[in-house]
mmCIF file with all atom_site columns, C-alpha atoms in Angstrom:
data_model
loop_
_atom_site.group_PDB
_atom_site.id
_atom_site.type_symbol
_atom_site.label_atom_id
_atom_site.label_alt_id
_atom_site.label_comp_id
_atom_site.label_asym_id
_atom_site.label_entity_id
_atom_site.label_seq_id
_atom_site.pdbx_PDB_ins_code
_atom_site.Cartn_x
_atom_site.Cartn_y
_atom_site.Cartn_z
_atom_site.occupancy
_atom_site.B_iso_or_equiv
_atom_site.pdbx_formal_charge
_atom_site.auth_seq_id
_atom_site.auth_comp_id
_atom_site.auth_asym_id
_atom_site.auth_atom_id
_atom_site.pdbx_PDB_model_num
ATOM 1   C CA . MET M 1 1   ? 7.860   10.908 141.236 1.00 39.00 ? 28  MET M CA 1
ATOM 2   C CA . ASN M 1 2   ? 8.036   10.875 137.493 1.00 40.00 ? 29  ASN M CA 1
ATOM 3   C CA . THR M 1 3   ? 8.266   6.797  136.048 1.00 41.00 ? 30  THR M CA 1
ATOM 4   C CA . THR M 1 4   ? 8.026   8.136  132.297 1.00 42.00 ? 31  THR M CA 1
ATOM 5   C CA . THR M 1 5   ? 9.227   5.859  130.354 1.00 43.00 ? 32  THR M CA 1
ATOM 6   C CA . VAL M 1 6   ? 11.130  7.849  127.124 1.00 43.00 ? 33  VAL M CA 1
ATOM 7   C CA . PRO M 1 7   ? 10.061  5.289  124.214 1.00 49.00 ? 34  PRO M CA 1
ATOM 8   C CA . THR M 1 8   ? 12.991  4.674  121.822 1.00 42.00 ? 35  THR M CA 1
ATOM 9   C CA . ASN M 1 9   ? 11.905  4.886  119.000 1.00 45.00 ? 36  ASN M CA 1
ATOM 10  C CA . SER M 1 10  ? 8.623   7.560  118.631 1.00 48.00 ? 37  SER M CA 1
ATOM 11  C CA . THR M 1 11  ? 9.401   10.098 116.244 1.00 48.00 ? 38  THR M CA 1
ATOM 12  C CA . ASP M 1 12  ? 8.175   13.873 114.936 1.00 48.00 ? 39  ASP M CA 1
ATOM 13  C CA . ASP M 1 13  ? 6.988   12.829 111.674 1.00 42.00 ? 40  ASP M CA 1
ATOM 14  C CA . VAL M 1 14  ? 3.414   14.575 111.810 1.00 47.00 ? 41  VAL M CA 1
ATOM 15  C CA . SER M 1 15  ? 2.141   12.641 108.313 1.00 41.00 ? 42  SER M CA 1
ATOM 16  C CA . SER M 1 16  ? 0.955   10.346 109.862 1.00 46.00 ? 43  SER M CA 1
ATOM 17  C CA . ARG M 1 17  ? -1.983  12.957 112.002 1.00 57.00 ? 44  ARG M CA 1
ATOM 18  C CA . PRO M 1 18  ? -5.221  13.658 110.550 1.00 57.00 ? 45  PRO M CA 1
ATOM 19  C CA . ALA M 1 19  ? -5.663  16.938 108.687 1.00 55.00 ? 46  ALA M CA 1
ATOM 20  C CA . SER M 1 20  ? -8.460  17.750 110.643 1.00 66.00 ? 47  SER M CA 1
ATOM 21  C CA . GLN M 1 21  ? -6.824  19.308 114.289 1.00 68.00 ? 48  GLN M CA 1
ATOM 22  C CA . TYR M 1 22  ? -10.354 17.945 115.150 1.00 73.00 ? 49  TYR M CA 1
ATOM 23  C CA . GLU M 1 23  ? -9.957  14.596 113.843 1.00 77.00 ? 50  GLU M CA 1
ATOM 24  C CA . THR M 1 24  ? -8.584  12.002 116.707 1.00 86.00 ? 51  THR M CA 1
ATOM 25  C CA . HIS M 1 25  ? -5.828  9.818  116.314 1.00 87.00 ? 52  HIS M CA 1
ATOM 26  C CA . PHE M 1 26  ? -4.733  8.122  119.608 1.00 92.00 ? 53  PHE M CA 1
ATOM 27  C CA . GLU M 1 27  ? -1.525  6.230  119.678 1.00 91.00 ? 54  GLU M CA 1
ATOM 28  C CA . GLU M 1 28  ? 0.107   3.281  121.503 1.00 91.00 ? 55  GLU M CA 1
ATOM 29  C CA . GLN M 1 29  ? 1.087   3.647  124.621 1.00 88.00 ? 56  GLN M CA 1
ATOM 30  C CA . GLY M 1 30  ? 4.931   4.760  124.230 1.00 89.00 ? 57  GLY M CA 1
ATOM 31  C CA . SER M 1 31  ? 4.417   5.783  121.279 1.00 90.00 ? 58  SER M CA 1
ATOM 32  C CA . LEU M 1 32  ? 4.916   10.548 121.802 1.00 93.00 ? 59  LEU M CA 1
ATOM 33  C CA . MET M 1 33  ? 7.584   11.776 123.551 1.00 93.00 ? 60  MET M CA 1
ATOM 34  C CA . PRO M 1 34  ? 7.370   14.157 126.992 1.00 94.00 ? 61  PRO M CA 1
ATOM 35  C CA . PRO M 1 35  ? 7.591   16.970 127.572 1.00 95.00 ? 62  PRO M CA 1
ATOM 36  C CA . LYS M 1 36  ? 11.006  18.285 127.975 1.00 95.00 ? 63  LYS M CA 1
ATOM 37  C CA . LEU M 1 37  ? 11.785  20.749 130.937 1.00 96.00 ? 64  LEU M CA 1
ATOM 38  C CA . ILE M 1 38  ? 10.083  23.753 129.269 1.00 96.00 ? 65  ILE M CA 1
ATOM 39  C CA . GLY M 1 39  ? 7.690   22.829 127.559 1.00 96.00 ? 66  GLY M CA 1
ATOM 40  C CA . ARG M 1 40  ? 6.514   21.336 131.528 1.00 97.00 ? 67  ARG M CA 1
ATOM 41  C CA . ILE M 1 41  ? 7.535   24.783 132.312 1.00 97.00 ? 68  ILE M CA 1
ATOM 42  C CA . VAL M 1 42  ? 5.222   26.563 129.598 1.00 97.00 ? 69  VAL M CA 1
ATOM 43  C CA . ARG M 1 43  ? 2.164   23.846 131.187 1.00 97.00 ? 70  ARG M CA 1
ATOM 44  C CA . PHE M 1 44  ? 2.115   24.878 134.571 1.00 98.00 ? 71  PHE M CA 1
ATOM 45  C CA . LEU M 1 45  ? 2.097   28.461 134.278 1.00 97.00 ? 72  LEU M CA 1
ATOM 46  C CA . LEU M 1 46  ? -0.497  27.819 131.442 1.00 96.00 ? 73  LEU M CA 1
ATOM 47  C CA . GLY M 1 47  ? -2.407  25.692 133.535 1.00 97.00 ? 74  GLY M CA 1
ATOM 48  C CA . ALA M 1 48  ? -2.387  28.387 137.406 1.00 97.00 ? 75  ALA M CA 1
ATOM 49  C CA . TRP M 1 49  ? -2.703  30.806 134.780 1.00 94.00 ? 76  TRP M CA 1
ATOM 50  C CA . LEU M 1 50  ? -6.804  29.208 133.593 1.00 94.00 ? 77  LEU M CA 1
ATOM 51  C CA . LEU M 1 51  ? -7.041  27.645 137.072 1.00 95.00 ? 78  LEU M CA 1
ATOM 52  C CA . THR M 1 52  ? -6.849  31.622 139.020 1.00 94.00 ? 79  THR M CA 1
ATOM 53  C CA . ALA M 1 53  ? -9.926  32.143 136.410 1.00 90.00 ? 80  ALA M CA 1
ATOM 54  C CA . VAL M 1 54  ? -11.459 29.074 138.793 1.00 93.00 ? 81  VAL M CA 1
ATOM 55  C CA . TYR M 1 55  ? -12.452 31.383 141.538 1.00 92.00 ? 82  TYR M CA 1
ATOM 56  C CA . PRO M 1 56  ? -14.193 34.796 139.698 1.00 89.00 ? 83  PRO M CA 1
ATOM 57  C CA . MET M 1 57  ? -16.176 32.578 137.455 1.00 89.00 ? 84  MET M CA 1
ATOM 58  C CA . ALA M 1 58  ? -17.652 30.261 140.110 1.00 92.00 ? 85  ALA M CA 1
ATOM 59  C CA . ASP M 1 59  ? -18.576 33.110 142.054 1.00 89.00 ? 86  ASP M CA 1
ATOM 60  C CA . ALA M 1 60  ? -20.138 34.362 139.018 1.00 86.00 ? 87  ALA M CA 1
ATOM 61  C CA . LEU M 1 61  ? -21.679 32.289 138.986 1.00 87.00 ? 88  LEU M CA 1
ATOM 62  C CA . TYR M 1 62  ? -22.989 32.170 143.162 1.00 87.00 ? 89  TYR M CA 1
ATOM 63  C CA . GLY M 1 63  ? -24.540 35.400 142.509 1.00 83.00 ? 90  GLY M CA 1
ATOM 64  C CA . TRP M 1 64  ? -26.708 33.548 139.253 1.00 83.00 ? 91  TRP M CA 1
ATOM 65  C CA . ILE M 1 65  ? -27.841 30.748 141.413 1.00 82.00 ? 92  ILE M CA 1
ATOM 66  C CA . ALA M 1 66  ? -28.057 32.174 144.367 1.00 80.00 ? 93  ALA M CA 1
ATOM 67  C CA . LEU M 1 67  ? -27.539 35.741 145.710 1.00 70.00 ? 94  LEU M CA 1
ATOM 68  C CA . GLY M 1 68  ? -31.161 36.763 143.055 1.00 69.00 ? 95  GLY M CA 1
ATOM 69  C CA . PHE M 1 69  ? -29.592 38.038 140.090 1.00 70.00 ? 96  PHE M CA 1
ATOM 70  C CA . TRP M 1 70  ? -31.461 35.337 137.661 1.00 73.00 ? 97  TRP M CA 1
ATOM 71  C CA . ASP M 1 71  ? -33.507 38.023 136.403 1.00 74.00 ? 98  ASP M CA 1
ATOM 72  C CA . SER M 1 72  ? -30.843 40.335 135.536 1.00 79.00 ? 99  SER M CA 1
ATOM 73  C CA . THR M 1 73  ? -30.210 41.476 132.108 1.00 80.00 ? 100 THR M CA 1
ATOM 74  C CA . THR M 1 74  ? -26.366 43.056 131.973 1.00 84.00 ? 101 THR M CA 1
ATOM 75  C CA . PRO M 1 75  ? -24.266 41.347 129.903 1.00 87.00 ? 102 PRO M CA 1
ATOM 76  C CA . PRO M 1 76  ? -21.011 40.731 130.684 1.00 87.00 ? 103 PRO M CA 1
ATOM 77  C CA . ARG M 1 77  ? -18.527 43.582 129.836 1.00 87.00 ? 104 ARG M CA 1
ATOM 78  C CA . GLY M 1 78  ? -14.331 43.847 129.254 1.00 87.00 ? 105 GLY M CA 1
ATOM 79  C CA . LEU M 1 79  ? -12.682 42.370 126.506 1.00 91.00 ? 106 LEU M CA 1
ATOM 80  C CA . MET M 1 80  ? -11.071 38.945 128.588 1.00 89.00 ? 107 MET M CA 1
ATOM 81  C CA . PHE M 1 81  ? -14.610 37.645 129.260 1.00 90.00 ? 108 PHE M CA 1
ATOM 82  C CA . TYR M 1 82  ? -15.598 37.318 125.433 1.00 94.00 ? 109 TYR M CA 1
ATOM 83  C CA . LEU M 1 83  ? -11.933 36.056 124.291 1.00 93.00 ? 110 LEU M CA 1
ATOM 84  C CA . LEU M 1 84  ? -12.571 33.526 127.159 1.00 92.00 ? 111 LEU M CA 1
ATOM 85  C CA . VAL M 1 85  ? -15.390 32.240 125.451 1.00 95.00 ? 112 VAL M CA 1
ATOM 86  C CA . ALA M 1 86  ? -13.726 32.081 121.998 1.00 96.00 ? 113 ALA M CA 1
ATOM 87  C CA . PHE M 1 87  ? -11.097 30.190 123.732 1.00 95.00 ? 114 PHE M CA 1
ATOM 88  C CA . ALA M 1 88  ? -13.413 28.013 125.167 1.00 96.00 ? 115 ALA M CA 1
ATOM 89  C CA . PHE M 1 89  ? -14.950 27.513 122.327 1.00 97.00 ? 116 PHE M CA 1
ATOM 90  C CA . TRP M 1 90  ? -12.120 26.328 120.160 1.00 95.00 ? 117 TRP M CA 1
ATOM 91  C CA . ALA M 1 91  ? -10.887 24.338 123.309 1.00 95.00 ? 118 ALA M CA 1
ATOM 92  C CA . THR M 1 92  ? -14.164 22.157 123.774 1.00 97.00 ? 119 THR M CA 1
ATOM 93  C CA . PRO M 1 93  ? -13.752 19.606 120.451 1.00 96.00 ? 120 PRO M CA 1
ATOM 94  C CA . HIS M 1 94  ? -10.080 18.832 122.038 1.00 95.00 ? 121 HIS M CA 1
ATOM 95  C CA . VAL M 1 95  ? -10.994 18.617 125.410 1.00 96.00 ? 122 VAL M CA 1
ATOM 96  C CA . ILE M 1 96  ? -13.432 15.946 125.419 1.00 96.00 ? 123 ILE M CA 1
ATOM 97  C CA . ASN M 1 97  ? -12.424 14.189 123.073 1.00 96.00 ? 124 ASN M CA 1
ATOM 98  C CA . ILE M 1 98  ? -8.814  13.900 123.631 1.00 96.00 ? 125 ILE M CA 1
ATOM 99  C CA . GLY M 1 99  ? -9.390  14.073 127.635 1.00 95.00 ? 126 GLY M CA 1
ATOM 100 C CA . PHE M 1 100 ? -12.474 10.892 126.835 1.00 95.00 ? 127 PHE M CA 1
ATOM 101 C CA . THR M 1 101 ? -11.010 9.051  124.418 1.00 93.00 ? 128 THR M CA 1
ATOM 102 C CA . LYS M 1 102 ? -13.922 10.535 121.748 1.00 94.00 ? 129 LYS M CA 1
ATOM 103 C CA . ASN M 1 103 ? -13.868 11.836 118.493 1.00 93.00 ? 130 ASN M CA 1
ATOM 104 C CA . TRP M 1 104 ? -17.064 13.265 118.378 1.00 94.00 ? 131 TRP M CA 1
ATOM 105 C CA . ARG M 1 105 ? -14.472 15.688 116.294 1.00 93.00 ? 132 ARG M CA 1
ATOM 106 C CA . ARG M 1 106 ? -16.913 19.170 116.460 1.00 94.00 ? 133 ARG M CA 1
ATOM 107 C CA . GLY M 1 107 ? -20.032 17.617 117.843 1.00 95.00 ? 134 GLY M CA 1
ATOM 108 C CA . PRO M 1 108 ? -19.418 19.920 122.035 1.00 96.00 ? 135 PRO M CA 1
ATOM 109 C CA . GLN M 1 109 ? -19.534 22.664 119.690 1.00 97.00 ? 136 GLN M CA 1
ATOM 110 C CA . TRP M 1 110 ? -22.241 22.509 117.354 1.00 97.00 ? 137 TRP M CA 1
ATOM 111 C CA . VAL M 1 111 ? -24.211 20.825 121.114 1.00 97.00 ? 138 VAL M CA 1
ATOM 112 C CA . ILE M 1 112 ? -22.492 23.766 122.650 1.00 98.00 ? 139 ILE M CA 1
ATOM 113 C CA . ALA M 1 113 ? -24.141 25.999 120.649 1.00 97.00 ? 140 ALA M CA 1
ATOM 114 C CA . SER M 1 114 ? -27.234 25.364 120.144 1.00 98.00 ? 141 SER M CA 1
ATOM 115 C CA . VAL M 1 115 ? -27.621 25.615 123.355 1.00 98.00 ? 142 VAL M CA 1
ATOM 116 C CA . ALA M 1 116 ? -26.639 28.631 123.804 1.00 97.00 ? 143 ALA M CA 1
ATOM 117 C CA . ALA M 1 117 ? -29.063 29.493 120.805 1.00 97.00 ? 144 ALA M CA 1
ATOM 118 C CA . ALA M 1 118 ? -31.983 28.214 122.118 1.00 98.00 ? 145 ALA M CA 1
ATOM 119 C CA . LEU M 1 119 ? -31.032 29.580 125.469 1.00 96.00 ? 146 LEU M CA 1
ATOM 120 C CA . VAL M 1 120 ? -30.374 32.604 123.920 1.00 96.00 ? 147 VAL M CA 1
ATOM 121 C CA . GLY M 1 121 ? -33.735 32.445 122.549 1.00 96.00 ? 148 GLY M CA 1
ATOM 122 C CA . VAL M 1 122 ? -35.457 31.178 125.923 1.00 94.00 ? 149 VAL M CA 1
ATOM 123 C CA . ASP M 1 123 ? -34.042 34.834 127.355 1.00 92.00 ? 150 ASP M CA 1
ATOM 124 C CA . LEU M 1 124 ? -34.566 36.874 124.546 1.00 94.00 ? 151 LEU M CA 1
ATOM 125 C CA . ALA M 1 125 ? -38.981 35.223 125.521 1.00 94.00 ? 152 ALA M CA 1
ATOM 126 C CA . ALA M 1 126 ? -38.824 35.600 129.131 1.00 90.00 ? 153 ALA M CA 1
ATOM 127 C CA . TYR M 1 127 ? -36.427 39.063 129.657 1.00 89.00 ? 154 TYR M CA 1
ATOM 128 C CA . GLY M 1 128 ? -36.659 40.672 126.667 1.00 90.00 ? 155 GLY M CA 1
ATOM 129 C CA . THR M 1 129 ? -32.811 40.709 126.088 1.00 91.00 ? 156 THR M CA 1
ATOM 130 C CA . TRP M 1 130 ? -29.985 37.857 125.145 1.00 93.00 ? 157 TRP M CA 1
ATOM 131 C CA . TRP M 1 131 ? -28.644 38.152 128.421 1.00 93.00 ? 158 TRP M CA 1
ATOM 132 C CA . SER M 1 132 ? -30.044 36.690 131.767 1.00 91.00 ? 159 SER M CA 1
ATOM 133 C CA . GLY M 1 133 ? -30.054 33.776 133.677 1.00 89.00 ? 160 GLY M CA 1
ATOM 134 C CA . PRO M 1 134 ? -30.377 31.163 131.626 1.00 91.00 ? 161 PRO M CA 1
ATOM 135 C CA . LEU M 1 135 ? -27.529 31.713 129.294 1.00 94.00 ? 162 LEU M CA 1
ATOM 136 C CA . ALA M 1 136 ? -26.011 33.225 131.388 1.00 92.00 ? 163 ALA M CA 1
ATOM 137 C CA . VAL M 1 137 ? -25.470 29.602 134.386 1.00 92.00 ? 164 VAL M CA 1
ATOM 138 C CA . PHE M 1 138 ? -25.138 28.028 130.967 1.00 95.00 ? 165 PHE M CA 1
ATOM 139 C CA . VAL M 1 139 ? -22.349 29.802 129.886 1.00 95.00 ? 166 VAL M CA 1
ATOM 140 C CA . TYR M 1 140 ? -20.714 29.578 132.918 1.00 93.00 ? 167 TYR M CA 1
ATOM 141 C CA . LEU M 1 141 ? -20.493 26.301 133.194 1.00 95.00 ? 168 LEU M CA 1
ATOM 142 C CA . TRP M 1 142 ? -19.363 25.193 130.572 1.00 97.00 ? 169 TRP M CA 1
ATOM 143 C CA . LEU M 1 143 ? -16.374 28.071 130.981 1.00 96.00 ? 170 LEU M CA 1
ATOM 144 C CA . LEU M 1 144 ? -16.039 26.358 134.618 1.00 96.00 ? 171 LEU M CA 1
ATOM 145 C CA . TYR M 1 145 ? -15.908 23.233 132.822 1.00 97.00 ? 172 TYR M CA 1
ATOM 146 C CA . ILE M 1 146 ? -12.622 24.376 130.692 1.00 97.00 ? 173 ILE M CA 1
ATOM 147 C CA . ALA M 1 147 ? -10.805 25.649 133.392 1.00 96.00 ? 174 ALA M CA 1
ATOM 148 C CA . VAL M 1 148 ? -10.970 23.454 135.431 1.00 97.00 ? 175 VAL M CA 1
ATOM 149 C CA . HIS M 1 149 ? -10.817 20.148 132.975 1.00 97.00 ? 176 HIS M CA 1
ATOM 150 C CA . LEU M 1 150 ? -7.837  21.966 131.104 1.00 97.00 ? 177 LEU M CA 1
ATOM 151 C CA . GLY M 1 151 ? -6.461  23.737 133.918 1.00 97.00 ? 178 GLY M CA 1
ATOM 152 C CA . LEU M 1 152 ? -5.905  20.188 135.780 1.00 97.00 ? 179 LEU M CA 1
ATOM 153 C CA . SER M 1 153 ? -4.664  18.310 133.138 1.00 98.00 ? 180 SER M CA 1
ATOM 154 C CA . LEU M 1 154 ? -2.087  21.423 132.011 1.00 98.00 ? 181 LEU M CA 1
ATOM 155 C CA . VAL M 1 155 ? -0.498  21.325 135.543 1.00 98.00 ? 182 VAL M CA 1
ATOM 156 C CA . LEU M 1 156 ? -0.704  17.462 136.373 1.00 98.00 ? 183 LEU M CA 1
ATOM 157 C CA . SER M 1 157 ? 0.971   17.155 132.284 1.00 97.00 ? 184 SER M CA 1
ATOM 158 C CA . SER M 1 158 ? 3.651   19.732 133.753 1.00 97.00 ? 185 SER M CA 1
ATOM 159 C CA . ILE M 1 159 ? 4.466   17.171 136.912 1.00 97.00 ? 186 ILE M CA 1
ATOM 160 C CA . ILE M 1 160 ? 4.135   14.116 135.708 1.00 97.00 ? 187 ILE M CA 1
ATOM 161 C CA . ALA M 1 161 ? 5.756   14.244 131.195 1.00 96.00 ? 188 ALA M CA 1
ATOM 162 C CA . THR M 1 162 ? 2.194   13.484 129.841 1.00 96.00 ? 189 THR M CA 1
ATOM 163 C CA . PRO M 1 163 ? 3.948   12.568 126.384 1.00 95.00 ? 190 PRO M CA 1
ATOM 164 C CA . GLY M 1 164 ? 1.486   14.523 123.698 1.00 94.00 ? 191 GLY M CA 1
ATOM 165 C CA . CYS M 1 165 ? -1.867  16.298 124.735 1.00 95.00 ? 192 CYS M CA 1
ATOM 166 C CA . GLU M 1 166 ? -1.607  17.650 128.413 1.00 95.00 ? 193 GLU M CA 1
ATOM 167 C CA . MET M 1 167 ? -5.543  16.240 127.644 1.00 96.00 ? 194 MET M CA 1
ATOM 168 C CA . ARG M 1 168 ? -4.338  12.509 128.840 1.00 96.00 ? 195 ARG M CA 1
ATOM 169 C CA . ALA M 1 169 ? -2.368  13.960 131.833 1.00 97.00 ? 196 ALA M CA 1
ATOM 170 C CA . VAL M 1 170 ? -4.963  11.556 133.570 1.00 96.00 ? 197 VAL M CA 1
ATOM 171 C CA . PRO M 1 171 ? -5.222  8.913  131.658 1.00 95.00 ? 198 PRO M CA 1
ATOM 172 C CA . HIS M 1 172 ? -1.349  9.100  132.315 1.00 96.00 ? 199 HIS M CA 1
ATOM 173 C CA . LEU M 1 173 ? -1.604  8.892  135.858 1.00 96.00 ? 200 LEU M CA 1
ATOM 174 C CA . TRP M 1 174 ? -3.897  6.029  136.048 1.00 94.00 ? 201 TRP M CA 1
ATOM 175 C CA . THR M 1 175 ? -1.694  3.815  134.360 1.00 93.00 ? 202 THR M CA 1
ATOM 176 C CA . ILE M 1 176 ? 1.003   5.798  136.776 1.00 94.00 ? 203 ILE M CA 1
ATOM 177 C CA . VAL M 1 177 ? -0.709  3.781  139.535 1.00 95.00 ? 204 VAL M CA 1
ATOM 178 C CA . THR M 1 178 ? -2.173  0.849  138.290 1.00 94.00 ? 205 THR M CA 1
ATOM 179 C CA . ARG M 1 179 ? 0.670   -0.118 135.474 1.00 91.00 ? 206 ARG M CA 1
ATOM 180 C CA . ARG M 1 180 ? -2.341  -0.557 132.866 1.00 92.00 ? 207 ARG M CA 1
ATOM 181 C CA . SER M 1 181 ? -1.817  1.033  130.034 1.00 90.00 ? 208 SER M CA 1
ATOM 182 C CA . THR M 1 182 ? -3.305  4.113  128.212 1.00 91.00 ? 209 THR M CA 1
ATOM 183 C CA . ARG M 1 183 ? -3.151  5.789  125.201 1.00 93.00 ? 210 ARG M CA 1
ATOM 184 C CA . GLU M 1 184 ? -1.907  8.574  123.894 1.00 94.00 ? 211 GLU M CA 1
ATOM 185 C CA . HIS M 1 185 ? -2.510  11.344 121.546 1.00 94.00 ? 212 HIS M CA 1
ATOM 186 C CA . TYR M 1 186 ? -0.407  14.791 120.072 1.00 91.00 ? 213 TYR M CA 1
ATOM 187 C CA . CYS M 1 187 ? -0.598  18.097 121.101 1.00 90.00 ? 214 CYS M CA 1
ATOM 188 C CA . PRO M 1 188 ? -3.135  19.634 118.202 1.00 89.00 ? 215 PRO M CA 1
ATOM 189 C CA . GLY M 1 189 ? -2.080  23.356 119.864 1.00 86.00 ? 216 GLY M CA 1
ATOM 190 C CA . TRP M 1 190 ? 0.992   25.087 120.152 1.00 90.00 ? 217 TRP M CA 1
ATOM 191 C CA . LEU M 1 191 ? 2.378   23.448 122.641 1.00 92.00 ? 218 LEU M CA 1
ATOM 192 C CA . ASP M 1 192 ? 3.297   20.600 120.467 1.00 91.00 ? 219 ASP M CA 1
ATOM 193 C CA . ARG M 1 193 ? 5.766   23.356 118.210 1.00 92.00 ? 220 ARG M CA 1
ATOM 194 C CA . LEU M 1 194 ? 6.803   23.500 121.289 1.00 93.00 ? 221 LEU M CA 1
ATOM 195 C CA . ASP M 1 195 ? 7.886   20.634 122.145 1.00 94.00 ? 222 ASP M CA 1
ATOM 196 C CA . ARG M 1 196 ? 9.515   19.544 118.847 1.00 92.00 ? 223 ARG M CA 1
ATOM 197 C CA . TRP M 1 197 ? 11.317  23.029 118.637 1.00 94.00 ? 224 TRP M CA 1
ATOM 198 C CA . GLU M 1 198 ? 12.709  22.357 122.304 1.00 94.00 ? 225 GLU M CA 1
ATOM 199 C CA . ARG M 1 199 ? 13.698  17.719 121.308 1.00 90.00 ? 226 ARG M CA 1
ATOM 200 C CA . SER M 1 200 ? 15.566  20.028 117.912 1.00 90.00 ? 227 SER M CA 1
ATOM 201 C CA . LYS M 1 201 ? 18.357  21.756 120.283 1.00 83.00 ? 228 LYS M CA 1
ATOM 202 C CA . PRO M 1 202 ? 21.329  20.505 122.056 1.00 76.00 ? 229 PRO M CA 1
#
């Protein structure tokens, strides 16, 4: 059941938003408008699509850890894998900062990049190639986390009509269940533009 109350004093004014998309700016509960029908459908479809990637990544991770692929030196083939890595790298600060109410800016990206670079060095030293067990396991764990957290948040936000960013869906659900207020955050991606377009229609 959707218990979202549409705020009467909400605005689409973007002047109060931080200049950088990596700078978080949390709003009091009731400050942002919930998504309408099209926005909710799009969120659900995106979340479901992301969650379809969970099994292949979990299966690949199982192969590396449990089936003796640890010393394999064949890097992933196919454009989709590298597009997913690029998307996950872009999304990481938003998933972590907005999802956990932090303002670490691009810190999560630096952590991912630094660990990956260190593991490339480990692979080169141990296996003579940039891609092998240590880096592969780290990358698949990271991609799996992003797909699960973001995918579930998108689906949940479509169901309960979370105002603003889908990464606030779990805190929003907590508010619905406990009646305790939480904070909201505008969506730094293109879904914000979709929501504003839909609200502008009669």
